[in-house]
Tab-separated table of C-alpha atoms in Angstrom:
chain	number	residue	atom	x	y	z
A	249	MET	CA	24.309	-23.299	179.133
A	250	VAL	CA	25.835	-24.927	176.690
A	251	ALA	CA	29.432	-23.869	174.563
A	252	LYS	CA	29.520	-24.420	171.190
A	253	MET	CA	32.712	-24.615	169.159
A	254	PHE	CA	33.202	-24.741	165.378
A	255	ARG	CA	33.937	-28.569	164.001
A	256	ARG	CA	37.557	-29.745	163.486
A	257	ASN	CA	36.832	-30.315	159.797
A	258	ILE	CA	36.209	-27.007	159.794
A	259	SER	CA	39.231	-24.583	159.276
A	260	ASP	CA	40.899	-21.204	159.552
A	261	VAL	CA	38.592	-20.675	161.941
A	262	VAL	CA	39.251	-16.620	163.127
A	263	GLU	CA	37.888	-14.642	165.837
A	264	LYS	CA	35.663	-13.032	163.735
A	265	ASP	CA	33.758	-16.329	162.882
A	266	TYR	CA	32.556	-16.532	166.270
A	267	PHE	CA	31.087	-12.854	166.347
A	268	ASN	CA	29.589	-13.368	162.872
A	269	GLU	CA	27.548	-16.157	164.683
A	270	GLY	CA	26.621	-13.642	167.106
A	271	GLU	CA	25.315	-11.138	164.945
A	272	ALA	CA	22.828	-13.718	162.848
A	273	GLN	CA	21.190	-14.533	165.877
A	274	CYS	CA	20.838	-10.944	166.810
A	275	MET	CA	19.787	-10.276	163.419
A	276	CYS	CA	17.110	-13.216	163.330
A	277	GLU	CA	15.709	-11.627	166.611
A	278	ALA	CA	15.009	-8.605	165.092
A	279	PHE	CA	13.308	-10.622	162.031
A	280	ALA	CA	11.159	-12.419	164.774
A	281	ASP	CA	10.253	-9.553	166.616
A	282	ASN	CA	8.222	-7.675	163.975
A	283	PHE	CA	7.228	-10.956	162.546
A	284	ASN	CA	5.323	-11.708	166.060
A	285	ARG	CA	4.118	-8.592	165.738
A	286	ILE	CA	1.697	-8.985	162.775
A	287	HIS	CA	-1.502	-10.009	163.996
A	288	THR	CA	-3.688	-12.564	161.470
A	289	THR	CA	-7.412	-13.657	161.988
A	290	LYS	CA	-7.564	-16.348	159.633
A	291	VAL	CA	-5.212	-18.201	160.581
A	292	ASN	CA	-3.056	-19.586	163.653
A	293	LYS	CA	0.441	-18.298	163.372
A	294	PRO	CA	2.974	-19.304	166.446
A	295	ASN	CA	5.393	-17.036	167.198
A	296	ILE	CA	8.996	-17.943	167.083
A	297	SER	CA	11.836	-16.614	168.949
A	298	PHE	CA	15.467	-17.128	168.733
A	299	LEU	CA	18.295	-17.879	171.524
A	300	GLN	CA	20.912	-14.962	172.174
A	301	CYS	CA	24.276	-15.834	172.900
A	302	TYR	CA	27.550	-14.851	174.470
A	303	VAL	CA	30.591	-14.801	172.388
A	304	VAL	CA	33.585	-15.618	175.663
A	305	HIS	CA	37.249	-15.325	175.498
A	306	ILE	CA	39.620	-17.121	177.601
A	307	PRO	CA	42.989	-14.943	177.767
A	308	ARG	CA	45.933	-17.993	177.408
A	309	LYS	CA	47.271	-16.218	180.574
A	310	ASN	CA	44.322	-18.072	182.411
A	311	ILE	CA	44.742	-21.781	180.707
A	312	PRO	CA	46.313	-23.742	183.255
A	313	ASP	CA	49.751	-24.871	181.846
A	314	ALA	CA	48.839	-28.248	181.750
A	315	PHE	CA	46.059	-27.629	179.207
A	316	GLN	CA	48.101	-24.512	177.355
A	317	HIS	CA	49.118	-27.404	174.108
A	318	LYS	CA	46.502	-29.952	174.279
A	319	ARG	CA	45.548	-31.446	170.908
A	320	THR	CA	42.026	-32.613	172.265
A	321	GLY	CA	39.950	-31.534	174.332
A	322	PHE	CA	37.940	-28.466	175.436
A	323	PHE	CA	41.040	-26.326	175.126
A	324	SER	CA	42.483	-27.477	172.011
A	325	TYR	CA	39.681	-25.268	170.081
A	326	LYS	CA	41.716	-22.338	169.022
A	327	THR	CA	41.107	-19.527	166.270
A	328	GLN	CA	43.558	-19.542	163.546
A	329	ASP	CA	44.241	-15.649	163.747
A	330	THR	CA	44.783	-15.372	167.115
A	331	ARG	CA	45.212	-19.047	168.599
A	332	GLU	CA	42.929	-18.060	171.498
A	333	VAL	CA	40.165	-20.268	173.030
A	334	MET	CA	36.898	-18.693	172.054
A	335	PHE	CA	33.537	-20.468	172.179
A	336	VAL	CA	29.712	-19.425	172.179
A	337	MET	CA	27.235	-20.057	175.504
A	338	GLU	CA	23.636	-20.445	175.006
A	339	PRO	CA	20.720	-21.239	177.023
A	340	LYS	CA	20.312	-25.275	177.050
A	341	LEU	CA	17.270	-26.077	175.067
A	342	ASN	CA	15.143	-28.857	176.772
A	343	GLY	CA	13.052	-31.466	174.558
A	344	HIS	CA	12.936	-32.853	171.408
A	345	PHE	CA	15.291	-31.026	169.053
A	346	THR	CA	13.922	-30.706	165.650
A	347	LYS	CA	14.897	-29.202	162.236
A	348	TYR	CA	11.261	-27.423	160.287
A	349	ASN	CA	14.280	-26.331	156.967
A	350	SER	CA	17.173	-25.997	155.605
A	351	ASN	CA	20.014	-23.906	153.519
A	352	PHE	CA	18.598	-24.671	150.418
A	353	GLY	CA	15.459	-24.882	150.869
A	354	GLU	CA	14.462	-28.795	152.003
A	355	THR	CA	11.679	-28.384	154.321
A	356	TYR	CA	10.803	-31.073	156.850
A	357	ARG	CA	7.473	-31.437	157.488
A	358	ASP	CA	6.818	-34.259	159.794
A	359	ASP	CA	9.392	-35.402	162.206
A	360	LYS	CA	8.847	-39.336	161.720
A	361	LYS	CA	11.418	-40.253	164.381
A	362	ALA	CA	10.619	-38.477	167.408
A	363	GLY	CA	7.291	-40.621	168.146
A	364	LEU	CA	4.979	-37.764	168.661
A	365	THR	CA	1.290	-37.724	169.811
A	366	GLU	CA	-1.613	-36.268	167.993
A	367	SER	CA	-1.868	-33.223	170.046
A	368	GLN	CA	2.113	-32.692	169.579
A	369	SER	CA	2.586	-33.771	165.994
A	370	MET	CA	-0.457	-30.788	165.235
A	371	ARG	CA	1.979	-28.261	167.431
A	372	ARG	CA	4.820	-29.046	165.511
A	373	ALA	CA	2.862	-28.497	161.939
A	374	ALA	CA	1.719	-25.509	162.819
A	375	ILE	CA	5.077	-24.175	164.377
A	376	PHE	CA	6.768	-25.975	160.916
A	377	GLU	CA	4.367	-23.609	158.575
A	378	ALA	CA	5.350	-20.622	160.887
A	379	ALA	CA	8.871	-20.979	159.891
A	380	GLU	CA	8.476	-21.197	156.559
A	381	SER	CA	6.366	-18.513	156.595
A	382	PHE	CA	9.020	-16.482	158.361
A	383	SER	CA	12.039	-17.089	156.151
A	384	HIS	CA	9.371	-15.310	153.286
A	385	PHE	CA	9.015	-12.720	155.723
A	386	THR	CA	12.909	-12.487	156.147
A	387	LEU	CA	13.604	-12.271	152.409
A	388	VAL	CA	10.640	-9.614	151.699
A	389	GLU	CA	11.291	-7.459	154.330
A	390	SER	CA	15.276	-7.040	153.466
A	391	GLY	CA	14.188	-6.758	150.010
A	392	GLY	CA	15.522	-9.433	149.189
A	393	SER	CA	18.797	-8.761	150.419
A	394	MET	CA	18.770	-11.495	153.706
A	395	LEU	CA	17.058	-14.954	154.338
A	396	VAL	CA	16.811	-16.623	157.554
A	397	CYS	CA	16.621	-20.257	156.644
A	398	ASP	CA	18.206	-22.984	158.355
A	399	LEU	CA	15.264	-22.822	161.235
A	400	GLN	CA	15.403	-25.611	164.598
A	401	GLY	CA	15.340	-26.105	167.432
A	402	VAL	CA	12.698	-26.958	170.154
A	403	HIS	CA	9.220	-26.119	169.534
A	404	ASP	CA	9.150	-22.384	169.041
A	405	PHE	CA	12.516	-21.787	170.534
A	406	LEU	CA	15.073	-21.656	167.338
A	407	THR	CA	18.421	-21.903	167.288
A	408	ASP	CA	21.843	-21.919	165.019
A	409	PRO	CA	19.572	-20.400	162.138
A	410	GLN	CA	21.941	-19.250	159.194
A	411	ILE	CA	21.216	-16.091	156.757
A	412	HIS	CA	22.192	-16.111	153.109
A	413	THR	CA	22.986	-12.321	151.825
A	414	GLU	CA	22.814	-10.961	148.546
A	415	ASP	CA	26.870	-10.657	149.059
A	416	GLY	CA	27.570	-13.434	150.439
A	417	LYS	CA	29.621	-11.681	153.647
A	418	GLY	CA	29.358	-12.705	157.100
A	419	LEU	CA	26.547	-13.477	159.692
A	420	GLY	CA	27.923	-17.725	159.741
A	421	MET	CA	30.040	-19.866	157.665
A	422	GLY	CA	26.923	-21.320	155.457
A	423	ASN	CA	26.222	-17.989	154.024
A	424	MET	CA	26.018	-19.018	150.447
A	425	GLY	CA	24.914	-15.938	148.839
A	426	GLN	CA	22.573	-15.354	146.485
A	427	GLU	CA	23.050	-19.383	145.230
A	428	GLY	CA	21.627	-20.021	148.629
A	429	ILE	CA	18.951	-17.397	148.020
A	430	ASP	CA	17.882	-18.224	144.753
A	431	LYS	CA	17.662	-22.109	145.658
A	432	TRP	CA	15.718	-21.026	148.911
A	433	MET	CA	12.912	-19.451	146.575
A	434	GLN	CA	12.825	-22.161	143.546
A	435	LYS	CA	11.746	-24.552	146.223
A	436	HIS	CA	9.534	-22.733	148.843
A	437	LYS	CA	5.509	-23.608	148.741
A	438	CYS	CA	3.705	-20.321	150.136
A	439	ASN	CA	1.111	-22.003	152.499
A	440	GLU	CA	-1.873	-19.930	155.204
A	441	ILE	CA	0.274	-17.851	157.145
A	442	CYS	CA	2.099	-16.729	153.877
A	443	HIS	CA	-1.163	-15.425	152.197
A	444	ALA	CA	-2.124	-13.816	155.273
A	445	LEU	CA	0.579	-11.897	155.950
A	446	GLY	CA	0.288	-10.902	152.279
A	447	LEU	CA	3.715	-11.612	151.487
A	448	GLN	CA	4.734	-11.333	147.631
A	449	SER	CA	4.813	-14.348	145.803
A	450	LEU	CA	8.731	-16.052	144.678
A	451	SER	CA	7.362	-17.278	141.407
A	452	SER	CA	8.328	-14.340	139.999
A	453	GLY	CA	11.264	-12.693	141.517
A	454	LEU	CA	11.209	-10.069	144.159
A	455	SER	CA	10.357	-6.033	143.641
A	456	SER	CA	12.709	-4.085	143.465
A	457	VAL	CA	13.088	-2.208	146.872
A	458	ASN	CA	15.383	0.501	148.301
A	459	ARG	CA	17.942	-1.380	149.710
A	460	THR	CA	19.971	1.370	151.159
A	461	ALA	CA	16.944	2.433	153.200
A	462	ASN	CA	16.127	-1.060	154.552
A	463	HIS	CA	15.537	-1.404	158.283
A	464	TYR	CA	17.144	-4.920	158.626
A	465	VAL	CA	19.787	-3.801	155.932
A	466	ASN	CA	20.874	-0.567	158.310
A	467	ILE	CA	20.928	-3.238	161.487
A	468	ARG	CA	22.955	-5.585	159.520
A	469	ALA	CA	25.369	-2.530	159.031
A	470	GLN	CA	25.527	-1.508	162.234
A	471	LEU	CA	26.158	-4.664	163.575
A	472	GLN	CA	29.481	-5.277	161.564
A	473	SER	CA	30.504	-1.557	162.109
A	474	GLN	CA	31.271	-2.842	165.774
A	475	LYS	CA	34.170	-3.617	167.107
A	476	PRO	CA	34.253	-6.094	170.247
A	477	VAL	CA	36.100	-5.064	173.215
A	478	ARG	CA	38.669	-7.215	174.849
A	479	PRO	CA	38.824	-7.169	178.727
A	480	GLN	CA	42.211	-7.289	179.533
A	481	ASP	CA	41.926	-9.476	182.764
A	482	LEU	CA	38.740	-12.013	182.418
A	483	VAL	CA	38.334	-14.079	185.988
A	484	PRO	CA	39.715	-17.488	185.617
A	485	LEU	CA	38.415	-20.805	185.701
A	486	GLN	CA	38.429	-21.846	189.232
A	487	LYS	CA	37.408	-25.309	188.416
A	488	PRO	CA	37.086	-27.046	185.211
A	489	LEU	CA	33.663	-26.275	182.754
A	490	GLU	CA	32.754	-29.377	182.976
A	491	LEU	CA	32.537	-29.898	186.683
A	492	MET	CA	30.449	-26.542	187.187
A	493	THR	CA	27.116	-26.413	188.133
A	494	GLU	CA	24.276	-24.760	185.573
A	495	GLU	CA	24.313	-21.484	187.884
A	496	GLU	CA	28.462	-21.757	188.334
A	497	ARG	CA	28.427	-21.707	184.348
A	498	ILE	CA	26.006	-18.992	184.249
A	499	GLU	CA	27.900	-16.550	186.290
A	500	TYR	CA	30.946	-17.228	184.875
A	501	ALA	CA	29.747	-16.929	181.238
A	502	MET	CA	28.401	-12.985	182.163
A	503	LYS	CA	31.983	-12.599	183.782
A	504	LEU	CA	33.939	-13.346	180.809
A	505	SER	CA	31.440	-12.939	178.289
A	506	GLU	CA	33.012	-9.802	176.206
A	507	LEU	CA	29.760	-9.170	173.642
A	508	THR	CA	26.178	-9.864	174.630
A	509	TYR	CA	23.861	-10.174	171.760
């Protein structure tokens, strides 16, 4: 398991930002489930999946006094609004981490630093094509209201995606709104999987869709309407996280998790 916090150069991190990250990965998995269900006969379409995460909160009363006012280290990362220690925990991906596309439509067809064999390169190329078509799929399926991009991970297990929304609200700090969607559309080049899925070409924009009745728009609304429940009495650390075994970290995360996506 790995714990993820926002970098120190990102100011004004509030509690909601951590839940936005979880909401984004939950939305991505909903898109991926439907993408994977589509059967294509003429082209190979690898399935993709997203790691699901836990939003974890450690109450101040459970932090040893010696760490309460640290300016460096794990317990120094606090939210600006509540001054609480929070982080996102997810399974650790083993293997070579690679990036397939970016927030603004840049694509990474090759990973020259990886030193891949021919068969490994072919596998990565297939997943790259699937990742690009998946981003296109999310834009069309959401009626142009959402775009999942910044796809990266190990093989077809992806993490840390970004969702641009037409209103630029929620679903991660990197949500660049309509500007992000437009820039991605300008750079996207449809591939065989896009064509096999029958995805609408983006060259002339998207046709009008009733977004209020859109399945994914409704999922997003439901996620954002949920108020996280904060348990009052969480299990204190028995020893520092860095000294725990992976099994102990998993058990601890399950006990501390406020919200599971």
